[in-house]
Tab-separated table of N, CA and C in Angstrom:
chain	number	residue	atom	x	y	z
A	14	MET	N	96.353	86.847	162.143
A	14	MET	CA	96.818	86.126	163.258
A	14	MET	C	96.132	86.316	164.920
A	15	THR	N	95.826	85.292	164.677
A	15	THR	CA	94.596	84.897	165.768
A	15	THR	C	94.903	84.096	167.130
A	16	LYS	N	95.001	84.424	168.435
A	16	LYS	CA	95.405	83.877	169.323
A	16	LYS	C	94.885	82.861	170.078
A	17	GLU	N	95.433	81.878	170.538
A	17	GLU	CA	94.569	80.597	170.781
A	17	GLU	C	93.838	81.001	172.108
A	18	CYS	N	93.318	80.759	172.772
A	18	CYS	CA	91.918	80.721	174.267
A	18	CYS	C	92.848	79.965	174.648
A	19	PHE	N	93.609	80.807	176.127
A	19	PHE	CA	94.189	80.363	177.452
A	19	PHE	C	93.705	79.288	177.678
A	20	ILE	N	92.690	79.625	177.850
A	20	ILE	CA	91.832	78.443	179.189
A	20	ILE	C	91.410	77.767	177.982
A	21	CYS	N	91.008	77.394	176.664
A	21	CYS	CA	90.169	76.387	176.024
A	21	CYS	C	91.752	75.258	176.020
A	22	LYS	N	93.177	76.313	175.457
A	22	LYS	CA	94.179	75.214	175.459
A	22	LYS	C	94.624	74.972	176.272
A	23	ASN	N	95.226	75.377	177.638
A	23	ASN	CA	94.880	74.221	179.082
A	23	ASN	C	94.002	73.663	179.340
A	24	ASN	N	92.909	73.255	179.138
A	24	ASN	CA	92.207	72.891	179.237
A	24	ASN	C	91.811	72.709	180.615
A	25	ILE	N	91.375	73.955	181.002
A	25	ILE	CA	90.795	74.177	182.415
A	25	ILE	C	89.392	74.296	182.526
A	26	GLN	N	88.869	73.595	183.294
A	26	GLN	CA	87.748	73.160	183.560
A	26	GLN	C	86.599	74.593	184.587
A	27	THR	N	86.829	74.873	185.519
A	27	THR	CA	86.241	76.147	185.735
A	27	THR	C	87.119	77.521	185.746
A	28	ILE	N	86.490	78.167	186.089
A	28	ILE	CA	87.244	79.591	186.389
A	28	ILE	C	86.912	79.827	187.441
A	29	ASP	N	87.173	79.869	189.282
A	29	ASP	CA	87.001	80.274	189.658
A	29	ASP	C	87.218	81.468	190.725
A	30	PHE	N	86.539	82.609	191.603
A	30	PHE	CA	86.684	83.762	190.959
A	30	PHE	C	87.903	83.851	192.728
A	31	LYS	N	88.066	82.618	193.419
A	31	LYS	CA	89.541	82.654	194.592
A	31	LYS	C	90.805	82.478	193.784
A	32	ASP	N	90.795	82.021	192.232
A	32	ASP	CA	91.849	81.938	191.486
A	32	ASP	C	92.366	83.374	191.175
A	33	THR	N	92.863	84.359	191.594
A	33	THR	CA	93.191	84.956	191.397
A	33	THR	C	94.588	85.517	190.809
A	34	ARG	N	94.891	84.559	190.557
A	34	ARG	CA	96.573	84.286	189.620
A	34	ARG	C	95.739	84.101	188.205
A	35	LEU	N	94.962	83.347	188.019
A	35	LEU	CA	94.398	83.420	186.335
A	35	LEU	C	93.866	84.704	186.283
A	36	LEU	N	92.779	85.112	187.186
A	36	LEU	CA	92.640	86.474	186.634
A	36	LEU	C	92.686	87.357	186.489
A	37	ARG	N	94.302	87.573	186.907
A	37	ARG	CA	95.268	88.476	186.607
A	37	ARG	C	95.884	88.485	184.956
A	38	LYS	N	95.773	86.958	184.701
A	38	LYS	CA	96.240	87.103	183.448
A	38	LYS	C	95.388	88.009	182.255
A	39	PHE	N	93.818	88.257	183.429
A	39	PHE	CA	92.983	88.930	181.722
A	39	PHE	C	92.427	90.201	182.383
A	40	MET	N	94.052	90.896	182.946
A	40	MET	CA	93.584	92.133	183.452
A	40	MET	C	94.611	93.229	182.804
A	41	THR	N	94.432	94.145	182.680
A	41	THR	CA	95.479	95.240	182.580
A	41	THR	C	96.636	95.820	183.754
A	42	PRO	N	97.733	96.064	183.407
A	42	PRO	CA	98.325	96.478	184.758
A	42	PRO	C	97.765	97.610	185.947
A	43	ARG	N	96.313	98.616	185.317
A	43	ARG	CA	95.367	99.383	186.017
A	43	ARG	C	94.815	98.009	186.186
A	44	PRO	N	94.148	97.371	187.050
A	44	PRO	CA	93.090	96.208	187.315
A	44	PRO	C	91.877	96.542	186.435
A	45	LYS	N	91.855	96.800	185.311
A	45	LYS	CA	90.505	96.803	184.041
A	45	LYS	C	90.362	95.552	183.471
A	46	ILE	N	89.452	94.943	183.348
A	46	ILE	CA	89.471	93.547	182.198
A	46	ILE	C	89.925	93.962	181.111
A	47	ALA	N	90.709	93.317	180.629
A	47	ALA	CA	91.421	93.461	179.098
A	47	ALA	C	90.183	93.023	178.322
A	48	SER	N	90.532	92.929	176.794
A	48	SER	CA	89.883	93.295	175.801
A	48	SER	C	90.259	91.761	175.184
A	49	ARG	N	89.262	90.976	174.263
A	49	ARG	CA	89.366	89.909	173.902
A	49	ARG	C	91.453	89.813	172.896
A	50	ARG	N	90.798	90.740	171.946
A	50	ARG	CA	91.878	91.243	171.030
A	50	ARG	C	93.225	91.577	171.921
A	51	ARG	N	93.063	91.569	172.657
A	51	ARG	CA	94.556	91.394	174.088
A	51	ARG	C	94.975	89.993	174.676
A	52	THR	N	93.635	89.765	175.194
A	52	THR	CA	94.185	88.068	176.267
A	52	THR	C	94.059	87.454	174.668
A	53	GLY	N	92.854	87.345	173.624
A	53	GLY	CA	92.705	85.980	172.792
A	53	GLY	C	92.130	85.118	173.163
A	54	ALA	N	91.226	85.539	174.165
A	54	ALA	CA	90.321	84.241	174.890
A	54	ALA	C	89.077	84.500	174.020
A	55	CYS	N	88.602	82.770	173.743
A	55	CYS	CA	87.668	83.152	173.312
A	55	CYS	C	86.006	83.609	174.009
A	56	ALA	N	85.016	83.856	173.237
A	56	ALA	CA	83.894	85.470	173.235
A	56	ALA	C	83.289	84.779	174.530
A	57	PHE	N	83.023	82.824	174.448
A	57	PHE	CA	82.558	82.268	175.775
A	57	PHE	C	83.306	82.541	176.677
A	58	HIS	N	84.868	82.028	176.768
A	58	HIS	CA	85.433	81.988	178.259
A	58	HIS	C	85.768	83.853	178.534
A	59	GLN	N	85.840	84.508	177.813
A	59	GLN	CA	85.665	86.431	177.785
A	59	GLN	C	85.050	86.732	178.952
A	60	ARG	N	83.285	86.452	178.468
A	60	ARG	CA	82.149	86.474	178.668
A	60	ARG	C	82.679	85.904	180.997
A	61	LYS	N	83.022	84.138	180.660
A	61	LYS	CA	83.341	84.028	182.292
A	61	LYS	C	84.169	84.418	182.958
A	62	VAL	N	84.808	85.488	182.241
A	62	VAL	CA	86.641	85.718	183.293
A	62	VAL	C	85.969	87.016	183.897
A	63	ALA	N	85.224	87.780	182.401
A	63	ALA	CA	84.341	88.841	182.653
A	63	ALA	C	83.629	88.622	184.376
A	64	ARG	N	82.925	88.110	184.017
A	64	ARG	CA	81.614	87.633	185.358
A	64	ARG	C	82.551	87.445	186.408
A	65	THR	N	83.487	86.365	186.073
A	65	THR	CA	84.411	86.000	187.829
A	65	THR	C	85.382	87.251	188.381
A	66	ILE	N	85.811	88.022	187.365
A	66	ILE	CA	86.072	89.037	187.755
A	66	ILE	C	85.981	90.249	188.435
A	67	LYS	N	84.521	90.300	188.172
A	67	LYS	CA	83.832	91.394	188.722
A	67	LYS	C	83.043	90.504	189.945
A	68	GLN	N	83.025	89.543	190.062
A	68	GLN	CA	82.437	89.045	191.438
A	68	GLN	C	83.693	88.777	192.725
A	69	ALA	N	85.529	88.709	192.263
A	69	ALA	CA	86.518	88.908	192.723
A	69	ALA	C	86.405	90.106	193.062
A	70	ARG	N	86.314	90.672	192.449
A	70	ARG	CA	86.173	92.750	192.875
A	70	ARG	C	85.388	92.968	194.051
A	71	THR	N	83.812	92.177	193.814
A	71	THR	CA	82.921	92.156	195.168
A	71	THR	C	83.431	91.744	196.679
A	72	MET	N	84.664	90.954	195.969
A	72	MET	CA	84.358	89.986	197.705
A	72	MET	C	85.772	90.170	197.681
A	73	GLY	N	86.535	91.799	197.031
A	73	GLY	CA	87.343	92.303	197.907
A	73	GLY	C	89.059	91.404	197.446
A	74	LEU	N	89.297	90.567	196.453
A	74	LEU	CA	90.273	89.285	195.944
A	74	LEU	C	90.653	90.233	194.914
A	75	VAL	N	90.293	90.875	193.862
A	75	VAL	CA	90.774	91.711	192.946
A	75	VAL	C	89.939	93.158	193.028
A	76	ALA	N	91.537	94.392	193.130
A	76	ALA	CA	91.312	95.522	193.654
A	76	ALA	C	89.970	96.183	192.034
A	77	PHE	N	89.349	96.935	191.993
A	77	PHE	CA	88.837	98.025	191.275
A	77	PHE	C	89.606	98.368	190.951
A	78	THR	N	90.464	99.363	191.485
A	78	THR	CA	91.181	100.402	190.941
A	78	THR	C	92.748	100.823	191.166
A	79	THR	N	93.542	101.218	190.736
A	79	THR	CA	95.205	101.686	191.793
A	79	THR	C	95.106	102.631	192.311
A	80	ARG	N	96.425	102.367	193.236
A	80	ARG	CA	95.838	104.145	193.783
A	80	ARG	C	96.773	104.710	193.206
A	81	THR	N	97.030	105.794	193.506
A	81	THR	CA	97.187	106.860	192.705
A	81	THR	C	97.623	108.251	193.385
A	82	THR	N	99.064	108.485	193.438
A	82	THR	CA	98.949	109.768	194.183
A	82	THR	C	99.151	111.251	193.191
A	83	GLY	N	99.122	112.189	193.819
A	83	GLY	CA	99.681	112.983	192.434
A	83	GLY	C	97.865	114.558	192.896
C-alpha cells in the first residue's frame, strides 16, 4: 500500500523555503530530510522538497541539526 503524495493531494503549487511548517512535514524529529517511503511523496516533489529544505537551512530558517547535551 502506497501513500498518496501530500503535495499532489493538496494541490500545492509552489514549495517555498519560507514555508517552514510545510517543510517540517518532510523532516524527522532530528531535522534530517525524511525518505520518500516515510513521507509518501512522489519522486518529483521529494526532489523539490529536499532542494527547498537545503535552501531553508542555508537561509537559517530550518536547523541543520539539533542540540544535544552530554
